[in-house]
XYZ file of C-alpha atoms in Angstrom:
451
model
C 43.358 108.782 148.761
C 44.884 110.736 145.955
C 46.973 109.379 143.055
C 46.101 105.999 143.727
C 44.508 105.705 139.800
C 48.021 105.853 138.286
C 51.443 104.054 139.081
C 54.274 105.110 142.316
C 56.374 105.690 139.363
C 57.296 106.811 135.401
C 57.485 103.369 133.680
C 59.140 105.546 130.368
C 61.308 107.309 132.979
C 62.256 104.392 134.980
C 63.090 102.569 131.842
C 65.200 105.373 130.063
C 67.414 105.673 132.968
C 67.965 101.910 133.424
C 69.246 102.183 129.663
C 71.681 104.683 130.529
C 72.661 103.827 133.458
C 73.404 99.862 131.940
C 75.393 101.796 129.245
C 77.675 103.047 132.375
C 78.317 99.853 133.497
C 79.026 98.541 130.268
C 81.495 100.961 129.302
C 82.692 102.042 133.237
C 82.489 98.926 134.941
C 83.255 95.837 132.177
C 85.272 97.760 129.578
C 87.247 100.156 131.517
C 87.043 98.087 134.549
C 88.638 95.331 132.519
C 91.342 97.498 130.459
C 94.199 96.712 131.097
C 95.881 100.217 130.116
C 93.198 101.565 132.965
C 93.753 101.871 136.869
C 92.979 99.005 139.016
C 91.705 101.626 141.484
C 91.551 105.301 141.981
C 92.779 105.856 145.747
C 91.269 108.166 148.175
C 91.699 108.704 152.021
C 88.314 107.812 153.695
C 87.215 111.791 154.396
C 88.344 112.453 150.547
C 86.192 110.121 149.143
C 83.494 110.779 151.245
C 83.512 114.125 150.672
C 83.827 113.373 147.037
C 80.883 111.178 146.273
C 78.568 113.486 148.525
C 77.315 110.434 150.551
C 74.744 112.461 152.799
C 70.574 111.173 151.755
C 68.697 114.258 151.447
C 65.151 115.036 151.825
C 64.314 115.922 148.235
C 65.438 113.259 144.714
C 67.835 114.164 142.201
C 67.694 114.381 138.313
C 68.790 111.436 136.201
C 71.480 113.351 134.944
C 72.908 113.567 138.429
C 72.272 110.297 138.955
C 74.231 108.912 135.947
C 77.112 110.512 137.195
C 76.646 109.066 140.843
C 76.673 106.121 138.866
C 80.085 106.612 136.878
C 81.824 108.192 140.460
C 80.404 104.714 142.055
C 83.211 102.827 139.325
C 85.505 105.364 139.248
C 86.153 105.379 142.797
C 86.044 101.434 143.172
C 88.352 98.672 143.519
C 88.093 96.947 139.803
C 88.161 93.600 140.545
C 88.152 92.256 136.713
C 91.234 94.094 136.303
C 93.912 91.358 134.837
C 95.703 93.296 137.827
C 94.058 92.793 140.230
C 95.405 89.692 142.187
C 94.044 90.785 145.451
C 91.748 87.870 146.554
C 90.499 84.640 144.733
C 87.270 86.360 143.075
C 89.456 88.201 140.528
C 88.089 88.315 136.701
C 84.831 89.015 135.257
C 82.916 86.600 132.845
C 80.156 88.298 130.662
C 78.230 85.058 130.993
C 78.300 84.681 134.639
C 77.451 88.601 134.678
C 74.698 88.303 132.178
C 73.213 85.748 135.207
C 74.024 88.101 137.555
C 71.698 90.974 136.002
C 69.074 88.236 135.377
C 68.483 87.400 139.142
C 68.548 91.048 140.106
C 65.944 91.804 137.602
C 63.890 89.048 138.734
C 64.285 89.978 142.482
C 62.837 86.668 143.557
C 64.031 84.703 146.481
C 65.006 80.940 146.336
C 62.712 78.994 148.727
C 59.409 77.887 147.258
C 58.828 76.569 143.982
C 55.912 78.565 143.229
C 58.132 81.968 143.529
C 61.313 80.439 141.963
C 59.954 77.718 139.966
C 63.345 77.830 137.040
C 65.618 78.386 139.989
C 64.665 75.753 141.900
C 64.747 73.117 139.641
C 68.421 74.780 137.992
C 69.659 74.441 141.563
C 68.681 70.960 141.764
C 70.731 70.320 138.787
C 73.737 72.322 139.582
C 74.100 70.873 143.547
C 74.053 67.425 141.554
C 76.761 68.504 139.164
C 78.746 69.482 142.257
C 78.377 66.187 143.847
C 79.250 64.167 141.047
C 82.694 66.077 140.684
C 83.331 65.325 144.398
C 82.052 61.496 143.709
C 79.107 61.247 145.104
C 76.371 60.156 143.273
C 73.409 60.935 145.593
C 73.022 63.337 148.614
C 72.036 67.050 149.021
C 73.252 70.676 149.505
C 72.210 74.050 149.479
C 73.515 77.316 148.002
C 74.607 79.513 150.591
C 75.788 83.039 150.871
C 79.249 82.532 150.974
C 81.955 79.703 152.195
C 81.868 80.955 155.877
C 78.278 80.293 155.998
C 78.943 76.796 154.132
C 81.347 75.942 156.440
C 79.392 77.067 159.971
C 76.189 74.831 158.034
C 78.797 71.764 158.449
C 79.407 72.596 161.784
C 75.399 72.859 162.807
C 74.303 70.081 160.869
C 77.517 67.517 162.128
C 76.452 68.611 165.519
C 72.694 68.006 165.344
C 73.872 64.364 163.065
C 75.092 63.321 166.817
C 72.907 65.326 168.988
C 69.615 65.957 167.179
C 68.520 66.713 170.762
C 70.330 70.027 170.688
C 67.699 71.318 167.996
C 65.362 71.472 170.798
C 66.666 71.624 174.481
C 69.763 73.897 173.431
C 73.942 73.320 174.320
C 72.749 72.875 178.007
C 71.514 69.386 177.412
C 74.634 68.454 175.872
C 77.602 67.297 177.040
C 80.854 69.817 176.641
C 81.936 69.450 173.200
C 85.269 69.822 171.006
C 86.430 70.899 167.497
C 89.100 69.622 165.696
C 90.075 71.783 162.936
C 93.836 72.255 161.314
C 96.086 75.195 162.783
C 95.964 76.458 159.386
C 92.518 76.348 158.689
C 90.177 79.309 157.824
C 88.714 81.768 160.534
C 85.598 80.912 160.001
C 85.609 77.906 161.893
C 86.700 80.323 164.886
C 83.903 82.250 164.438
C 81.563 79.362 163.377
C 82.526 77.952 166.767
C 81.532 81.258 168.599
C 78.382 81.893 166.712
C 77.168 78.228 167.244
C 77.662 78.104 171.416
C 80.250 75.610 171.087
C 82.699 78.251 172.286
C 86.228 79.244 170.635
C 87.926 77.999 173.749
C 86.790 74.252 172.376
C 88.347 74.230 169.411
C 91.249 72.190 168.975
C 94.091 73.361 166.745
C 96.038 70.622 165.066
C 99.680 70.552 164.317
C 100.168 70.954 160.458
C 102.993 70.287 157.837
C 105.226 72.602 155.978
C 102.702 72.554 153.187
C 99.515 73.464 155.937
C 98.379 69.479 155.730
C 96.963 68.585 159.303
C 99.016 65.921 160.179
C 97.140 62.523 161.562
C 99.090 61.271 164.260
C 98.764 65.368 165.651
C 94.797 64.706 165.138
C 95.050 61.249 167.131
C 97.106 63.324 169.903
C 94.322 65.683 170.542
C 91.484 63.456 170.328
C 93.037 61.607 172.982
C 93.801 64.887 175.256
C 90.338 66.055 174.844
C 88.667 62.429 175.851
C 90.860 62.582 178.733
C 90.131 66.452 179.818
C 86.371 66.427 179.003
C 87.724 74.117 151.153
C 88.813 76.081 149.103
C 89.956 74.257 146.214
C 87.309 72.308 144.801
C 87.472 73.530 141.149
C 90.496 71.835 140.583
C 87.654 68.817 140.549
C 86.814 69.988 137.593
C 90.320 69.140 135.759
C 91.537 65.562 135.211
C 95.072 66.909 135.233
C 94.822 68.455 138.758
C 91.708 66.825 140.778
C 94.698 64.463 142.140
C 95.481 67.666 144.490
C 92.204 66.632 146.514
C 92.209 62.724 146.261
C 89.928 61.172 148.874
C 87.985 64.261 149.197
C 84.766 61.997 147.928
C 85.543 60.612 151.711
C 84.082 63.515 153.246
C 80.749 63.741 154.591
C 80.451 67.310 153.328
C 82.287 69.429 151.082
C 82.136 73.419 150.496
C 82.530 75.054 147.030
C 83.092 78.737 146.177
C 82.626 78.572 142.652
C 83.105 82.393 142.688
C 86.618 82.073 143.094
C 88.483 79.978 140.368
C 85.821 79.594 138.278
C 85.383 83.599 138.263
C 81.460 82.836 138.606
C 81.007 86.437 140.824
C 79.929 87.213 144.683
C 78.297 85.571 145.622
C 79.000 81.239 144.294
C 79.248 78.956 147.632
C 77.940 75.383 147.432
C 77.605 73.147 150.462
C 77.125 69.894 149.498
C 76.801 66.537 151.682
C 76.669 63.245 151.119
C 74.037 62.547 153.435
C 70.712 61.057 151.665
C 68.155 61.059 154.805
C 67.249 64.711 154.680
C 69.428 66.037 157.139
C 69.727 69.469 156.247
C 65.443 69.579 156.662
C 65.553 67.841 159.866
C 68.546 69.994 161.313
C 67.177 73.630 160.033
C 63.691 73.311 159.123
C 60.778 74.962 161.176
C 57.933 74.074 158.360
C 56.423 77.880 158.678
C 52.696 77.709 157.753
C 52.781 81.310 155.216
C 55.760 79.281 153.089
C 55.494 75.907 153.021
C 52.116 75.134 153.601
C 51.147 71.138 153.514
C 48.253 71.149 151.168
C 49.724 72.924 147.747
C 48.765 71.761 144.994
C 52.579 70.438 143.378
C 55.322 68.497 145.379
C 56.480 69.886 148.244
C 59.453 68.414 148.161
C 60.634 71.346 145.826
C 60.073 73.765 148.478
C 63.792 73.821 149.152
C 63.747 77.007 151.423
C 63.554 75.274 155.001
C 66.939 73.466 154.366
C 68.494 76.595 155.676
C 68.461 78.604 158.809
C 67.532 81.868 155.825
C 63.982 83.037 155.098
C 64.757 85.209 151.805
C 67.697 83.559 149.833
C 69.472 84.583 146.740
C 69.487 83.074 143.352
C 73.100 81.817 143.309
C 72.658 78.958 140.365
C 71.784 81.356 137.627
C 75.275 82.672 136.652
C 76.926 79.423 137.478
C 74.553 77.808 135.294
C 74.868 80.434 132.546
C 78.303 80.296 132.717
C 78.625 76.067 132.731
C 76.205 76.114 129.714
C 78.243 78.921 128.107
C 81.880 77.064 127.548
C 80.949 73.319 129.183
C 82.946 71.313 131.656
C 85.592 71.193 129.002
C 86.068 74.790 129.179
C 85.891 75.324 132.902
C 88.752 72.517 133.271
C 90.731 74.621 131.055
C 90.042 77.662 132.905
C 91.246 75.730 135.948
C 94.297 74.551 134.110
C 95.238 78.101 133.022
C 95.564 79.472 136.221
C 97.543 76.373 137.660
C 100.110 77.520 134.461
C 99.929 80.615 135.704
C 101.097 80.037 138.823
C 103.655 77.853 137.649
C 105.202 80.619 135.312
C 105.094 83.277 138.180
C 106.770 80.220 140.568
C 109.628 79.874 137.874
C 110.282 83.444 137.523
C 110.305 83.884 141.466
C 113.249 81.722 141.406
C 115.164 82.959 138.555
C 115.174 86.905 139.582
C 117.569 88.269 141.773
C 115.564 89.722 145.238
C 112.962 87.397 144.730
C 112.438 84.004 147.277
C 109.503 81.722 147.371
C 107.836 81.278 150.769
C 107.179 77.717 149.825
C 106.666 75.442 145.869
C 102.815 76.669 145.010
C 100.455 74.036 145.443
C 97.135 75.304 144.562
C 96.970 78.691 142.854
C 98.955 80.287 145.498
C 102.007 82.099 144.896
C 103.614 83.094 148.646
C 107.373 85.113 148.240
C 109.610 87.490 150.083
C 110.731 90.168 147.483
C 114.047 91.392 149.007
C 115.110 95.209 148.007
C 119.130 95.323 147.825
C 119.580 97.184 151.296
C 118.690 94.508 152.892
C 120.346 91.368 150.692
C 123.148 89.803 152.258
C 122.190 90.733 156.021
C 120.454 87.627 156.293
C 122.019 86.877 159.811
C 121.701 90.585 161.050
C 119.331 90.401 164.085
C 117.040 93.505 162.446
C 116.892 91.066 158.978
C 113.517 89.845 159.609
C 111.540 92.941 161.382
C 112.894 94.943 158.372
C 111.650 92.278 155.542
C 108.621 91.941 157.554
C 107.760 95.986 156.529
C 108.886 95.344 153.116
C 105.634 93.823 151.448
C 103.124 96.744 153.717
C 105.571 99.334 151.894
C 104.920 98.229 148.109
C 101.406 97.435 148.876
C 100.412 101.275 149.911
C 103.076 102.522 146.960
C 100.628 100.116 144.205
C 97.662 101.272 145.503
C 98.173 105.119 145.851
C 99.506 104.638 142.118
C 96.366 101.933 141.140
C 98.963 99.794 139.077
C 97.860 96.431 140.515
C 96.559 94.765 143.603
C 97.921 91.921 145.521
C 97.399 91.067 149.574
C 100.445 89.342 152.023
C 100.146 88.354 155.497
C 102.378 86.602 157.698
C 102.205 83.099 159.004
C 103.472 81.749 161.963
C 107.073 82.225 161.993
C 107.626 83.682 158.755
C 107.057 87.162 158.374
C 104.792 89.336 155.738
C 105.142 87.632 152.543
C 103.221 88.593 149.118
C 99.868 85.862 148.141
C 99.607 86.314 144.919
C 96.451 84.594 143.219
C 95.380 84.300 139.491
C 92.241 83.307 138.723
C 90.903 85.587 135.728
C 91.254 83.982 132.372
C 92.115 87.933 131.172
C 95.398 87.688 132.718
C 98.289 86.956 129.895
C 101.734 86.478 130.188
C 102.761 90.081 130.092
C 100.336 90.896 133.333
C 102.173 88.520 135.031
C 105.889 90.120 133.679
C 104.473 93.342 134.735
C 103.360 91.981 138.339
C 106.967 90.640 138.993
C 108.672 94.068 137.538
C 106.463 96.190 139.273
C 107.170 94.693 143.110
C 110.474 95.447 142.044
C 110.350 98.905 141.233
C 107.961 99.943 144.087
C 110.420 98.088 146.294
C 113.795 98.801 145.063
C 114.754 101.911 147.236
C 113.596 100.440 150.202
C-alpha cells in the first residue's frame, strides 16, 4: 500500500490551524461573545442561514483560510450564551476556568470508564461525586456523571425500580406487577419521558396536586397512593451557600439527588451529577453487564476503579475536569458567593418588578426564578374585559421575536396552568451587573410598549 511510511496528516499544518482557529474563539467566541456592547445573537430565518453558512459536504477539502472563516460564521451566527444578556435558560455565563477544562477533555478525547484510559479522571471524579455528597449530607454512597439531568433523573427511575424488583434486570416489565409513579404536577418532563423510555408507561404516572409555590403537597401524595393501591432537582447549588441551603432542608433525606452543576455554577454543557446514598453498589448491580474487552477480571490494578459499568453508556465524557478546574480555581468560598450573587440578583430584578408601572410578578422568586406579566398600556385597566387574558397571553411571544430579530437580549416565558405566557427570567452568569439587569427591565418595556 502506498503512503503508509508517512502520517494521514500535516502535523505543522494541523497545528498552525489549531492556533488560528483557537485565536477565533478567543476573540469571536469569549471576548465578543461576552461583550456586552455586542449582539446576543445575529438572527436568520432557517433557509437564510442555511444558505449563508453553505452547509452542503462536498467531495473535495477546503483551504485553512476558508476554514477560519467557517469558523468565525459558526460564532457569528450563534446564540452567545455568555452574553450578560442572555437570560434564556439556566446555563448562561462563561467561566475561563471551567472552559480551560473544557478544551482539556476535548484534547484528550478519552472516555471515562476504565482506569487504565482515564486514569486522572477517574480518580478526580471520585473526588468530585464525594464533594457532591457531602453538600447534600451524606457522608458515604455513590454516583455517576451523566450526560445531562434528564438522564440523571431517568438513572433514579431505573435504579429505584430494580432496588424493589432486581428481577426486572433479567425477565423484563412482564414479570412484574403493573407499576406507578408518583411525581409532582409541576415536575420536569423528563420524568414523562423517563417513564416512556423505561416501559413503565406515561399512562402510570401519577401527577400530584401542588401548592402556589409548585411544592407537592403530602396529604395530595397520600391521596394517590391510596387510589393507585386500590386500582392496581434543579437547585442543588444553593447547597453550596450557608445563607440559602435552607431552600432545600431535608434534601439529605433523599435516597438520590441530581445536580446540574452547569447551570448556577456556570460550569458549561455538559455538568449533571447523580448521586445516591446507597453504599451496596447498586448502580453496578442495576446497569452493569461486566463486558470481557473493558473490564476484564485479571488486570493488573483494582478493578474497582473501572467505574464505566455503573452506567447503561459504553463511551462516556469527561464531565469532572471543568468542574474540578473551576472548584480549585475560586474554592467553595467563591462558588457560595457565586450562588449568593445571583439570589441578589433576582432579588433586585423582584423589587424593580414591583415598583414599575406595567410590570406584575407571577409569583415572590424563590430560587433564581424571576416569573412576570409585563403589561403594555393598551391593555392596563381592562383587567375584567373577557379578551384581557388571550391578549396578555400574546404579549410576552411579541417582545420575544422583537429581542431576537434585534439580538438585544434573550429571555424564554411559558405558561402554566391557568396563568397565561409569563416572562422566566434567570441569572446565573457572574458577568451580569446591575445595569444588565436595568437594561433587561427597560428593554421589555420598549419592545412592548406599542403593543
Amino acid at each position: 500500500m502506498a503512503g503508509l511510511e508517512d502520517p494521514g496528516w500535516e502535523a505543522a499544518a494541523g497545528e498552525e490551524f489549531l492556533r488560528e482557529a483557537l485565536q477565533v474563539l478567543l476573540e469571536e467566541a469569549v471576548r465578543k461573545g461576552t461583550d456586552v456592547t455586542e449582539k446576543v445573537c445575529e438572527w436568520r430565518e432557517p433557509l437564510e442561514l442555511r444558505e449563508l453558512l453553505d452547509l452542503e459536504l462536498r467531495s473535495g477539502g477546503e483551504p485553512p483560510e476558508r476554514l477560519l472563516q467557517r469558523c468565525r460564521d459558526v460564532v457569528r451566527f450563534s446564540v452567545k450564551t455568555g452574553h450578560p444578556r442572555f437570560f434564556n435558560q439556566l446555563f448562561s455565563g462563561l467561566d475561563p476556568h471551567a472552559l480551560a477544562g473544557r478544551l482539556l477533555t476535548e484534547a484528550l478525547n478519552t472516555s471515562q470508564y476504565t482506569f487504565e484510559v482515564a486514569p486522572v479522571f477517574v480518580l478526580m471524579e471520585g473526588v468530585v461525586l464525594a464533594k457532591l455528597r457531602e453538600l447534600v449530607g451524606w457522608s458515604s454512597g455513590d454516583g455517576i456523571f451523566a450526560p445531562g439531568g434528564s438522564m440523571c433523573n431517568m438513572y433514579a427511575m431505573n435504579v429505584a425500580r430494580f432496588q424493589r424488583f432486581p428481577e426486572c434486570r433479567s425477565l423484563g416489565m412482564m414479570a412484574l406487577p403493573r407499576l406507578a409513579l408518583f411525581t409532582s404536577c409541576d415536575s420536569h418532563y423528563s420524568i414523562q419521558k423517563g417513564a416512556a423510555f423505561l416501559g413503565i408507561g406515561t399512562d402510570n404516572v401519577r401527577l400530584v396536586a401542588t401548592d402556589e409555590r409548585g411544592k407537592m403537597i403530602p396529604e395530595e401524595l397520600e391521596k394517590e397512593i391510596q387510589k393507585a393501591k386500590a386500582e392496581a432537582a434543579w437547585g442543588g447549588s444553593a447547597l453550596l451557600s450557608s445563607k440559602h441551603r435552607h431552600l432545600l432542608a431535608g434534601i439529605e433525606r433523599a435516597h438520590s439527588v441530581t445536580w446540574n452543576p452547569h447551570k448556577m455554577l456556570t460550569v458549561g454543557l455538559q455538568c449533571s451529577a447523580f448521586l445516591l446514598r446507597d453504599t451496596s453498589g447498586l448502580l453496578q448491580r442495576c446497569h452493569g453487564s461486566g463486558a470481557t474487552y473493558l473490564f476484564q477480571r485479571d488486570k493488573f490494578y483494582d478493578m474497582s476503579y473501572d467505574t464505566g459499568d455503573k452506567t447503561p453508556q459504553c463511551g462516556r465524557r469527561v464531565d469532572c475536569l471543568k468542574l474540578w478546574l473551576l472548584w480549585k480555581a475560586i474554592g467553595t468560598q467563591g462558588l457560595a458567593q457565586r450562588v449568593e450573587r445571583a439570589f441578589a440578583c433576582t432579588r433586585y430584578l423582584a423589587e424593580e418588578v414591583k415598583r414599575r408601572d406595567g410590570f406584575e410578578l407571577v409569583m415572590e422568586p424563590e430560587f433564581i426564578n424571576l416569573c412576570f406579566w409585563f403589561v403594555p398600556p393598551s391593555l392596563r385597566g381592562r383587567e375584567s374585559c373577557p379578551d384581557y387574558w388571550p391578549s396578555l397571553g400574546k404579549v410576552a411571544p411579541a417582545i420575544k421575536e422583537r429581542m431576537m430579530r434585534k439580538g438585544s437580549m434573550m429571555v424564554g416565558y411559558q405558561p402554566h396552568g391557568t396563568r397565561v405566557n409569563f416572562f422566566r427570567q434567570i441569572v446565573t452568569s457572574p458577568a451580569v451587573t446591575r445595569a444588565d439587569l436595568d437594561f433587561f427591565l427597560d428593554e421589555i418595556e420598549r419592545l412592548g410598549w406599542d403593543l
